[in-house]
Amino acid sequence: MYNTLENRRVLLSGSPSLGFNNLSYDGHNFVYAQGDEVYLADPSVSEATIASSPTSYRDAASVMQAKFVNVGQRPLLVLTTLFGAQIWNADGSRMLFFLPASSGRPVPADQQSFFRGIALVRSEDQREQICVGTSAGDVLVITVDSGNFSLADTLSVHESSITDLAFSSTGRRPFLASSDDTGHISVWSTPNADGFKHKGMLRGPTCLISSLCAMDNMVIAGYASGHIRIFDTSAMVIQVEIAAHVRSINALALHPSKPLLASVAEDTVVNVWSLPTADSPDVALLFAAAVPDQLLTGVTFWGPTHDNLAVSSYDVDHIRVWTSL
């Protein structure tokens, strides 16, 4: 899979913030947040050259997450911040839409308002919508129609801050999953003419969920306890529990075409796991590497076939990358 001794650095001019899921890839560039700035980094640049450059995002609000989503064949950059959500073109040069934090339910005066969690959802009739989470526990649904954006729906079930969102389109019944900082996961059926329907709540231990992925009928959650838990949405029960890391998980990444999951945590370790399939119901650790003295804050698969691996670290001037053997 990867040679633990053979990796290289993509040099950065700005180091990633400490947060959840602080690395994304669109087929050409990485994106990550640093405080109130957003940077793109080109992994094809030589190791001796600075590969990153800031986008045109200029706001006083700290960025909670920066993520690429593909709307049709067009990659877009979605930002969630203390002030709301923004949608940009892929190179970060032009903002296309802004959704203010006041769009959701208000939070108490003594709590910080912010948006966090991003997912692209495709409805039964193939309409595409961008969903973002809020600190009040709402999931806001943004409709994309011929390049125009508008707030279409508000999903209100959670009672605490949304931490992440994930969408599965590969199973018999596509669904959206949303997690919060108390460990609850809501499952929503794919929207139809009547909108989203709340299918139910997956209840694990009372522990913050930092990252969420979804594939087939599975929801995969990373916890501050270092555990990864896989839930079966058909029966709405836990299917697998993995003692994956010894400190808080900060990010998970799902391979776009293979049953592979990458995880990084504050224990300085990056892992790659095989996920259960119809042919092989087991979970296996396929790769593990330590990145000494670094707080890992993001992970993604990258490259022409997304078989390479990359991790970002807090307050470090490079992204570490491994090339598939």
C-alpha atoms as a printed R data frame, in Angstrom:
    type eleno elety resid chain resno       x       y       z
1   ATOM     1    CA   MET     A     1   0.000   0.000   0.000
2   ATOM     2    CA   TYR     A     2   2.508   2.644   1.209
3   ATOM     3    CA   ASN     A     3   6.112   2.494   2.274
4   ATOM     4    CA   THR     A     4   6.324   4.072   5.733
5   ATOM     5    CA   LEU     A     5   9.888   5.208   5.040
6   ATOM     6    CA   GLU     A     6   9.148   6.800   1.683
7   ATOM     7    CA   ASN     A     7   7.160  10.005   1.960
8   ATOM     8    CA   ARG     A     8   7.728  13.608   1.040
9   ATOM     9    CA   ARG     A     9   6.657  17.078   2.071
10  ATOM    10    CA   VAL     A    10   4.486  19.634   0.308
11  ATOM    11    CA   LEU     A    11   5.818  22.940   1.660
12  ATOM    12    CA   LEU     A    12   3.327  25.533   2.896
13  ATOM    13    CA   SER     A    13   3.481  29.281   3.414
14  ATOM    14    CA   GLY     A    14   0.783  29.108   6.102
15  ATOM    15    CA   SER     A    15   0.368  26.253   8.576
16  ATOM    16    CA   PRO     A    16  -2.995  24.503   9.169
17  ATOM    17    CA   SER     A    17  -5.167  25.353  12.166
18  ATOM    18    CA   LEU     A    18  -5.967  22.793  14.832
19  ATOM    19    CA   GLY     A    19  -9.495  21.642  14.092
20  ATOM    20    CA   PHE     A    20 -11.500  18.820  12.610
21  ATOM    21    CA   ASN     A    21 -11.134  17.627   9.003
22  ATOM    22    CA   ASN     A    22  -8.705  20.377   7.995
23  ATOM    23    CA   LEU     A    23  -7.663  18.983   4.603
24  ATOM    24    CA   SER     A    24  -9.544  18.410   1.359
25  ATOM    25    CA   TYR     A    25  -8.605  17.609  -2.258
26  ATOM    26    CA   ASP     A    26 -10.372  18.369  -5.549
27  ATOM    27    CA   GLY     A    27  -8.232  16.418  -8.014
28  ATOM    28    CA   HIS     A    28  -5.717  19.249  -8.413
29  ATOM    29    CA   ASN     A    29  -5.137  21.058  -5.119
30  ATOM    30    CA   PHE     A    30  -5.311  20.567  -1.397
31  ATOM    31    CA   VAL     A    31  -7.209  23.128   0.655
32  ATOM    32    CA   TYR     A    32  -6.863  23.886   4.358
33  ATOM    33    CA   ALA     A    33  -7.696  26.653   6.821
34  ATOM    34    CA   GLN     A    34  -5.348  28.714   8.952
35  ATOM    35    CA   GLY     A    35  -7.270  30.940  11.372
36  ATOM    36    CA   ASP     A    36  -9.096  33.457   9.205
37  ATOM    37    CA   GLU     A    37  -7.259  32.476   6.013
38  ATOM    38    CA   VAL     A    38  -7.757  29.666   3.474
39  ATOM    39    CA   TYR     A    39  -4.877  28.212   1.446
40  ATOM    40    CA   LEU     A    40  -4.611  26.065  -1.661
41  ATOM    41    CA   ALA     A    41  -1.573  23.799  -2.090
42  ATOM    42    CA   ASP     A    42  -0.441  22.064  -5.286
43  ATOM    43    CA   PRO     A    43   0.991  18.583  -4.510
44  ATOM    44    CA   SER     A    44   2.754  18.388  -7.883
45  ATOM    45    CA   VAL     A    45   5.207  21.160  -6.949
46  ATOM    46    CA   SER     A    46   8.745  20.047  -6.164
47  ATOM    47    CA   GLU     A    47   9.622  19.455  -2.523
48  ATOM    48    CA   ALA     A    48  11.966  22.440  -2.449
49  ATOM    49    CA   THR     A    49   9.277  24.932  -3.553
50  ATOM    50    CA   ILE     A    50   6.512  26.567  -1.538
51  ATOM    51    CA   ALA     A    51   3.355  24.902  -2.851
52  ATOM    52    CA   SER     A    52   0.618  26.894  -1.122
53  ATOM    53    CA   SER     A    53  -0.966  30.276  -1.751
54  ATOM    54    CA   PRO     A    54  -3.863  32.083  -0.033
55  ATOM    55    CA   THR     A    55  -7.287  32.281  -1.617
56  ATOM    56    CA   SER     A    56  -9.247  35.524  -1.923
57  ATOM    57    CA   TYR     A    57 -11.130  34.830   1.316
58  ATOM    58    CA   ARG     A    58 -10.796  37.989   3.400
59  ATOM    59    CA   ASP     A    59 -12.920  38.039   6.532
60  ATOM    60    CA   ALA     A    60 -12.369  38.558  10.235
61  ATOM    61    CA   ALA     A    61 -14.090  35.249  10.979
62  ATOM    62    CA   SER     A    62 -12.091  32.119  11.726
63  ATOM    63    CA   VAL     A    63 -12.715  29.301   9.259
64  ATOM    64    CA   MET     A    64 -14.030  26.121  10.875
65  ATOM    65    CA   GLN     A    65 -13.755  23.957   7.746
66  ATOM    66    CA   ALA     A    66 -12.801  24.223   4.067
67  ATOM    67    CA   LYS     A    67 -13.981  21.462   1.756
68  ATOM    68    CA   PHE     A    68 -14.265  20.809  -1.962
69  ATOM    69    CA   VAL     A    69 -17.559  19.425  -3.318
70  ATOM    70    CA   ASN     A    70 -18.321  18.456  -6.912
71  ATOM    71    CA   VAL     A    71 -21.546  19.971  -8.202
72  ATOM    72    CA   GLY     A    72 -22.087  18.192 -11.496
73  ATOM    73    CA   GLN     A    73 -18.640  18.187 -13.053
74  ATOM    74    CA   ARG     A    74 -17.691  21.442 -11.356
75  ATOM    75    CA   PRO     A    75 -15.650  21.500  -8.131
76  ATOM    76    CA   LEU     A    76 -16.674  24.187  -5.648
77  ATOM    77    CA   LEU     A    77 -14.999  25.292  -2.443
78  ATOM    78    CA   VAL     A    78 -17.300  25.496   0.595
79  ATOM    79    CA   LEU     A    79 -16.227  27.315   3.764
80  ATOM    80    CA   THR     A    80 -17.897  27.243   7.163
81  ATOM    81    CA   THR     A    81 -16.929  30.078   9.502
82  ATOM    82    CA   LEU     A    82 -17.964  31.929  12.642
83  ATOM    83    CA   PHE     A    83 -20.111  34.181  10.438
84  ATOM    84    CA   GLY     A    84 -21.850  31.544   8.302
85  ATOM    85    CA   ALA     A    85 -21.154  29.573   5.116
86  ATOM    86    CA   GLN     A    86 -19.575  30.673   1.849
87  ATOM    87    CA   ILE     A    87 -19.408  28.976  -1.544
88  ATOM    88    CA   TRP     A    88 -16.484  29.848  -3.833
89  ATOM    89    CA   ASN     A    89 -15.200  28.712  -7.195
90  ATOM    90    CA   ALA     A    90 -12.531  26.022  -6.932
91  ATOM    91    CA   ASP     A    91  -9.517  28.342  -7.095
92  ATOM    92    CA   GLY     A    92 -10.886  30.554  -4.336
93  ATOM    93    CA   SER     A    93 -10.848  33.694  -6.463
94  ATOM    94    CA   ARG     A    94 -14.595  34.478  -6.471
95  ATOM    95    CA   MET     A    95 -17.331  34.039  -3.876
96  ATOM    96    CA   LEU     A    96 -20.570  32.742  -5.352
97  ATOM    97    CA   PHE     A    97 -22.878  32.631  -2.322
98  ATOM    98    CA   PHE     A    98 -22.962  33.652   1.343
99  ATOM    99    CA   LEU     A    99 -25.314  32.237   3.968
100 ATOM   100    CA   PRO     A   100 -25.137  34.244   7.228
101 ATOM   101    CA   ALA     A   101 -25.095  32.611  10.645
102 ATOM   102    CA   SER     A   102 -28.461  34.244  11.391
103 ATOM   103    CA   SER     A   103 -30.059  31.834   8.884
104 ATOM   104    CA   GLY     A   104 -30.356  29.083  11.495
105 ATOM   105    CA   ARG     A   105 -31.807  28.957  14.978
106 ATOM   106    CA   PRO     A   106 -30.207  31.475  17.346
107 ATOM   107    CA   VAL     A   107 -27.812  30.230  20.013
108 ATOM   108    CA   PRO     A   108 -27.852  31.472  23.637
109 ATOM   109    CA   ALA     A   109 -26.083  34.767  24.212
110 ATOM   110    CA   ASP     A   110 -23.243  33.067  26.102
111 ATOM   111    CA   GLN     A   111 -22.454  30.647  23.253
112 ATOM   112    CA   GLN     A   112 -20.437  31.194  20.080
113 ATOM   113    CA   SER     A   113 -22.343  31.040  16.809
114 ATOM   114    CA   PHE     A   114 -20.623  29.182  13.956
115 ATOM   115    CA   PHE     A   115 -21.168  26.816  11.039
116 ATOM   116    CA   ARG     A   116 -19.373  23.447  10.816
117 ATOM   117    CA   GLY     A   117 -19.885  20.311   8.703
118 ATOM   118    CA   ILE     A   118 -20.248  20.184   4.908
119 ATOM   119    CA   ALA     A   119 -21.801  17.598   2.577
120 ATOM   120    CA   LEU     A   120 -23.078  17.442  -0.990
121 ATOM   121    CA   VAL     A   121 -26.413  15.615  -1.326
122 ATOM   122    CA   ARG     A   122 -28.080  14.283  -4.470
123 ATOM   123    CA   SER     A   123 -31.851  13.843  -4.380
124 ATOM   124    CA   GLU     A   124 -33.819  11.034  -5.994
125 ATOM   125    CA   ASP     A   125 -34.260  13.136  -9.138
126 ATOM   126    CA   GLN     A   126 -30.495  13.947  -9.140
127 ATOM   127    CA   ARG     A   127 -30.904  17.517  -7.902
128 ATOM   128    CA   GLU     A   128 -27.833  18.597  -5.970
129 ATOM   129    CA   GLN     A   129 -27.874  20.368  -2.626
130 ATOM   130    CA   ILE     A   130 -25.101  21.546  -0.311
131 ATOM   131    CA   CYS     A   131 -25.725  20.973   3.393
132 ATOM   132    CA   VAL     A   132 -23.966  22.782   6.247
133 ATOM   133    CA   GLY     A   133 -24.281  22.378  10.001
134 ATOM   134    CA   THR     A   134 -24.685  25.058  12.671
135 ATOM   135    CA   SER     A   135 -23.737  25.505  16.329
136 ATOM   136    CA   ALA     A   136 -27.454  25.528  17.189
137 ATOM   137    CA   GLY     A   137 -27.802  21.965  15.876
138 ATOM   138    CA   ASP     A   138 -29.464  22.764  12.550
139 ATOM   139    CA   VAL     A   139 -28.581  21.363   9.150
140 ATOM   140    CA   LEU     A   140 -29.162  24.011   6.492
141 ATOM   141    CA   VAL     A   141 -29.902  22.831   2.959
142 ATOM   142    CA   ILE     A   142 -28.737  25.009   0.059
143 ATOM   143    CA   THR     A   143 -30.250  24.271  -3.343
144 ATOM   144    CA   VAL     A   144 -28.046  24.556  -6.424
145 ATOM   145    CA   ASP     A   145 -29.968  25.420  -9.588
146 ATOM   146    CA   SER     A   146 -28.156  26.476 -12.780
147 ATOM   147    CA   GLY     A   147 -25.426  28.203 -10.824
148 ATOM   148    CA   ASN     A   148 -27.840  29.905  -8.427
149 ATOM   149    CA   PHE     A   149 -27.899  29.144  -4.710
150 ATOM   150    CA   SER     A   150 -30.694  29.526  -2.167
151 ATOM   151    CA   LEU     A   151 -31.612  28.270   1.294
152 ATOM   152    CA   ALA     A   152 -34.208  25.561   0.719
153 ATOM   153    CA   ASP     A   153 -34.717  23.798   4.056
154 ATOM   154    CA   THR     A   154 -33.698  23.647   7.708
155 ATOM   155    CA   LEU     A   155 -33.389  20.257   9.422
156 ATOM   156    CA   SER     A   156 -33.761  20.637  13.189
157 ATOM   157    CA   VAL     A   157 -33.352  17.527  15.340
158 ATOM   158    CA   HIS     A   158 -30.037  17.944  17.154
159 ATOM   159    CA   GLU     A   159 -29.909  19.853  20.425
160 ATOM   160    CA   SER     A   160 -26.169  20.581  20.342
161 ATOM   161    CA   SER     A   161 -23.600  21.778  17.822
162 ATOM   162    CA   ILE     A   162 -23.220  19.906  14.536
163 ATOM   163    CA   THR     A   163 -19.709  18.530  14.128
164 ATOM   164    CA   ASP     A   164 -19.851  16.889  10.689
165 ATOM   165    CA   LEU     A   165 -22.079  15.750   7.821
166 ATOM   166    CA   ALA     A   166 -21.770  12.830   5.390
167 ATOM   167    CA   PHE     A   167 -23.804  11.521   2.451
168 ATOM   168    CA   SER     A   168 -23.977   8.003   1.035
169 ATOM   169    CA   SER     A   169 -25.156   7.505  -2.523
170 ATOM   170    CA   THR     A   170 -23.851   3.946  -3.013
171 ATOM   171    CA   GLY     A   171 -26.449   1.933  -1.100
172 ATOM   172    CA   ARG     A   172 -29.974   0.923  -1.994
173 ATOM   173    CA   ARG     A   173 -31.320   3.850   0.028
174 ATOM   174    CA   PRO     A   174 -29.100   6.939  -0.130
175 ATOM   175    CA   PHE     A   175 -29.036   9.013   3.047
176 ATOM   176    CA   LEU     A   176 -27.532  12.011   4.826
177 ATOM   177    CA   ALA     A   177 -25.975  11.626   8.277
178 ATOM   178    CA   SER     A   178 -25.333  14.438  10.759
179 ATOM   179    CA   SER     A   179 -23.364  14.223  14.021
180 ATOM   180    CA   ASP     A   180 -23.123  16.472  17.061
181 ATOM   181    CA   ASP     A   181 -20.767  17.094  19.963
182 ATOM   182    CA   THR     A   182 -22.737  14.870  22.360
183 ATOM   183    CA   GLY     A   183 -22.257  11.749  20.215
184 ATOM   184    CA   HIS     A   184 -25.655  11.599  18.522
185 ATOM   185    CA   ILE     A   185 -25.977  10.792  14.803
186 ATOM   186    CA   SER     A   186 -29.137  11.555  12.842
187 ATOM   187    CA   VAL     A   187 -29.965   9.727   9.616
188 ATOM   188    CA   TRP     A   188 -32.049  11.471   6.952
189 ATOM   189    CA   SER     A   189 -33.558   9.847   3.865
190 ATOM   190    CA   THR     A   190 -32.628  11.268   0.473
191 ATOM   191    CA   PRO     A   191 -34.821  14.266  -0.311
192 ATOM   192    CA   ASN     A   192 -37.779  13.887  -2.635
193 ATOM   193    CA   ALA     A   193 -40.667  16.185  -3.470
194 ATOM   194    CA   ASP     A   194 -41.552  16.259   0.223
195 ATOM   195    CA   GLY     A   195 -38.017  17.119   1.332
196 ATOM   196    CA   PHE     A   196 -35.823  15.246   3.816
197 ATOM   197    CA   LYS     A   197 -37.337  12.694   6.176
198 ATOM   198    CA   HIS     A   198 -35.744  11.947   9.541
199 ATOM   199    CA   LYS     A   199 -35.155   8.199   9.654
200 ATOM   200    CA   GLY     A   200 -33.908   8.020  13.212
201 ATOM   201    CA   MET     A   201 -31.056   8.586  15.629
202 ATOM   202    CA   LEU     A   202 -27.964   6.423  16.092
203 ATOM   203    CA   ARG     A   203 -26.956   6.618  19.738
204 ATOM   204    CA   GLY     A   204 -23.463   5.663  20.798
205 ATOM   205    CA   PRO     A   205 -21.519   6.711  23.890
206 ATOM   206    CA   THR     A   206 -21.834  10.306  25.084
207 ATOM   207    CA   CYS     A   207 -18.639  11.495  23.434
208 ATOM   208    CA   LEU     A   208 -17.886  14.177  20.865
209 ATOM   209    CA   ILE     A   209 -17.867  12.955  17.260
210 ATOM   210    CA   SER     A   210 -15.203  14.816  15.305
211 ATOM   211    CA   SER     A   211 -15.615  13.277  11.866
212 ATOM   212    CA   LEU     A   212 -18.228  11.389   9.881
213 ATOM   213    CA   CYS     A   213 -18.191   9.294   6.677
214 ATOM   214    CA   ALA     A   214 -20.904   7.291   4.936
215 ATOM   215    CA   MET     A   215 -20.777   4.414   2.440
216 ATOM   216    CA   ASP     A   216 -23.452   1.941   1.310
217 ATOM   217    CA   ASN     A   217 -25.647   1.475   4.408
218 ATOM   218    CA   MET     A   218 -22.844   2.361   6.845
219 ATOM   219    CA   VAL     A   219 -22.192   5.466   8.906
220 ATOM   220    CA   ILE     A   220 -18.586   5.679  10.135
221 ATOM   221    CA   ALA     A   221 -17.877   7.987  13.058
222 ATOM   222    CA   GLY     A   222 -14.595   9.109  14.638
223 ATOM   223    CA   TYR     A   223 -14.706  10.010  18.339
224 ATOM   224    CA   ALA     A   224 -12.710  12.143  20.748
225 ATOM   225    CA   SER     A   225 -12.097   8.923  22.688
226 ATOM   226    CA   GLY     A   226 -10.016   7.574  19.774
227 ATOM   227    CA   HIS     A   227 -12.677   5.051  18.737
228 ATOM   228    CA   ILE     A   228 -14.103   4.487  15.271
229 ATOM   229    CA   ARG     A   229 -17.644   3.105  15.269
230 ATOM   230    CA   ILE     A   230 -19.456   1.768  12.217
231 ATOM   231    CA   PHE     A   231 -23.258   1.811  12.304
232 ATOM   232    CA   ASP     A   232 -25.690  -0.127  10.110
233 ATOM   233    CA   THR     A   233 -28.448   2.242   8.981
234 ATOM   234    CA   SER     A   234 -30.680  -0.623   7.841
235 ATOM   235    CA   ALA     A   235 -31.136  -1.874  11.407
236 ATOM   236    CA   MET     A   236 -29.987   1.410  13.046
237 ATOM   237    CA   VAL     A   237 -27.485  -0.433  15.264
238 ATOM   238    CA   ILE     A   238 -23.738  -0.387  15.853
239 ATOM   239    CA   GLN     A   239 -21.944  -2.910  13.667
240 ATOM   240    CA   VAL     A   240 -18.236  -2.516  14.487
241 ATOM   241    CA   GLU     A   241 -16.216  -0.746  17.170
242 ATOM   242    CA   ILE     A   242 -12.479  -0.131  16.687
243 ATOM   243    CA   ALA     A   243 -10.052   1.100  19.346
244 ATOM   244    CA   ALA     A   244  -8.287   2.982  16.577
245 ATOM   245    CA   HIS     A   245  -6.209   5.638  18.355
246 ATOM   246    CA   VAL     A   246  -5.088   6.458  21.884
247 ATOM   247    CA   ARG     A   247  -6.073  10.126  21.617
248 ATOM   248    CA   SER     A   248  -8.825  12.152  19.979
249 ATOM   249    CA   ILE     A   249  -9.511  11.475  16.312
250 ATOM   250    CA   ASN     A   250  -9.392  14.722  14.324
251 ATOM   251    CA   ALA     A   251 -10.272  13.528  10.823
252 ATOM   252    CA   LEU     A   252 -11.521  10.602   8.749
253 ATOM   253    CA   ALA     A   253 -11.370  10.258   4.964
254 ATOM   254    CA   LEU     A   254 -13.176   7.768   2.751
255 ATOM   255    CA   HIS     A   255 -11.661   6.594  -0.532
256 ATOM   256    CA   PRO     A   256 -14.067   7.669  -3.322
257 ATOM   257    CA   SER     A   257 -14.170   4.277  -5.075
258 ATOM   258    CA   LYS     A   258 -12.727   1.656  -2.697
259 ATOM   259    CA   PRO     A   259 -13.790   0.412   0.769
260 ATOM   260    CA   LEU     A   260 -10.869   2.185   2.461
261 ATOM   261    CA   LEU     A   261 -10.908   4.578   5.400
262 ATOM   262    CA   ALA     A   262  -8.054   6.790   6.632
263 ATOM   263    CA   SER     A   263  -7.943   8.177  10.162
264 ATOM   264    CA   VAL     A   264  -5.658  10.635  11.963
265 ATOM   265    CA   ALA     A   265  -5.559  11.634  15.603
266 ATOM   266    CA   GLU     A   266  -3.710  13.663  18.197
267 ATOM   267    CA   ASP     A   267  -1.567  10.583  18.916
268 ATOM   268    CA   THR     A   268   0.517  11.485  15.789
269 ATOM   269    CA   VAL     A   269  -0.598   8.322  13.923
270 ATOM   270    CA   VAL     A   270  -2.257   7.933  10.523
271 ATOM   271    CA   ASN     A   271  -4.051   4.643   9.840
272 ATOM   272    CA   VAL     A   272  -5.687   3.159   6.745
273 ATOM   273    CA   TRP     A   273  -8.424   0.570   7.266
274 ATOM   274    CA   SER     A   274 -10.342  -1.802   5.011
275 ATOM   275    CA   LEU     A   275 -14.101  -1.517   5.552
276 ATOM   276    CA   PRO     A   276 -16.727  -4.282   5.623
277 ATOM   277    CA   THR     A   277 -18.202  -5.363   2.286
278 ATOM   278    CA   ALA     A   278 -20.613  -8.084   1.185
279 ATOM   279    CA   ASP     A   279 -17.638 -10.286   0.288
280 ATOM   280    CA   SER     A   280 -15.533  -9.492   3.348
281 ATOM   281    CA   PRO     A   281 -17.363  -8.435   6.536
282 ATOM   282    CA   ASP     A   282 -14.184  -7.801   8.529
283 ATOM   283    CA   VAL     A   283 -12.244  -4.608   9.264
284 ATOM   284    CA   ALA     A   284  -8.458  -4.750   8.886
285 ATOM   285    CA   LEU     A   285  -5.623  -2.314   9.512
286 ATOM   286    CA   LEU     A   286  -3.731  -2.048   6.222
287 ATOM   287    CA   PHE     A   287  -1.276   0.752   6.958
288 ATOM   288    CA   ALA     A   288  -0.056   2.710   9.976
289 ATOM   289    CA   ALA     A   289   2.595   5.382  10.271
290 ATOM   290    CA   ALA     A   290   3.683   7.746  12.994
291 ATOM   291    CA   VAL     A   291   4.355  11.392  12.213
292 ATOM   292    CA   PRO     A   292   6.448  12.244  15.288
293 ATOM   293    CA   ASP     A   293   5.761  15.366  17.332
294 ATOM   294    CA   GLN     A   294   2.861  16.524  15.149
295 ATOM   295    CA   LEU     A   295  -0.824  17.074  15.960
296 ATOM   296    CA   LEU     A   296  -2.533  15.648  12.879
297 ATOM   297    CA   THR     A   297  -5.550  17.700  11.879
298 ATOM   298    CA   GLY     A   298  -6.562  16.466   8.402
299 ATOM   299    CA   VAL     A   299  -6.270  13.508   6.040
300 ATOM   300    CA   THR     A   300  -7.281  12.815   2.452
301 ATOM   301    CA   PHE     A   301  -6.710  10.385  -0.391
302 ATOM   302    CA   TRP     A   302  -5.304  12.142  -3.463
303 ATOM   303    CA   GLY     A   303  -3.792  11.628  -6.918
304 ATOM   304    CA   PRO     A   304  -5.245  10.607 -10.307
305 ATOM   305    CA   THR     A   305  -6.942   7.540  -8.793
306 ATOM   306    CA   HIS     A   306  -7.008   8.851  -5.206
307 ATOM   307    CA   ASP     A   307  -4.693   6.039  -4.081
308 ATOM   308    CA   ASN     A   308  -2.080   8.350  -2.547
309 ATOM   309    CA   LEU     A   309  -2.360   9.610   1.019
310 ATOM   310    CA   ALA     A   310  -1.810  13.042   2.609
311 ATOM   311    CA   VAL     A   311  -2.010  14.407   6.151
312 ATOM   312    CA   SER     A   312  -1.933  17.947   7.528
313 ATOM   313    CA   SER     A   313  -0.613  18.939  10.952
314 ATOM   314    CA   TYR     A   314  -1.245  21.861  13.270
315 ATOM   315    CA   ASP     A   315   1.362  24.625  13.189
316 ATOM   316    CA   VAL     A   316   3.608  22.705  10.756
317 ATOM   317    CA   ASP     A   317   4.854  24.206   7.473
318 ATOM   318    CA   HIS     A   318   4.191  21.188   5.271
319 ATOM   319    CA   ILE     A   319   1.707  18.483   4.287
320 ATOM   320    CA   ARG     A   320   3.115  14.947   4.492
321 ATOM   321    CA   VAL     A   321   2.282  12.755   1.473
322 ATOM   322    CA   TRP     A   322   2.699   9.063   0.672
323 ATOM   323    CA   THR     A   323   2.543   7.616  -2.838
324 ATOM   324    CA   SER     A   324   0.847   4.288  -3.401
325 ATOM   325    CA   LEU     A   325   3.181   1.376  -4.188
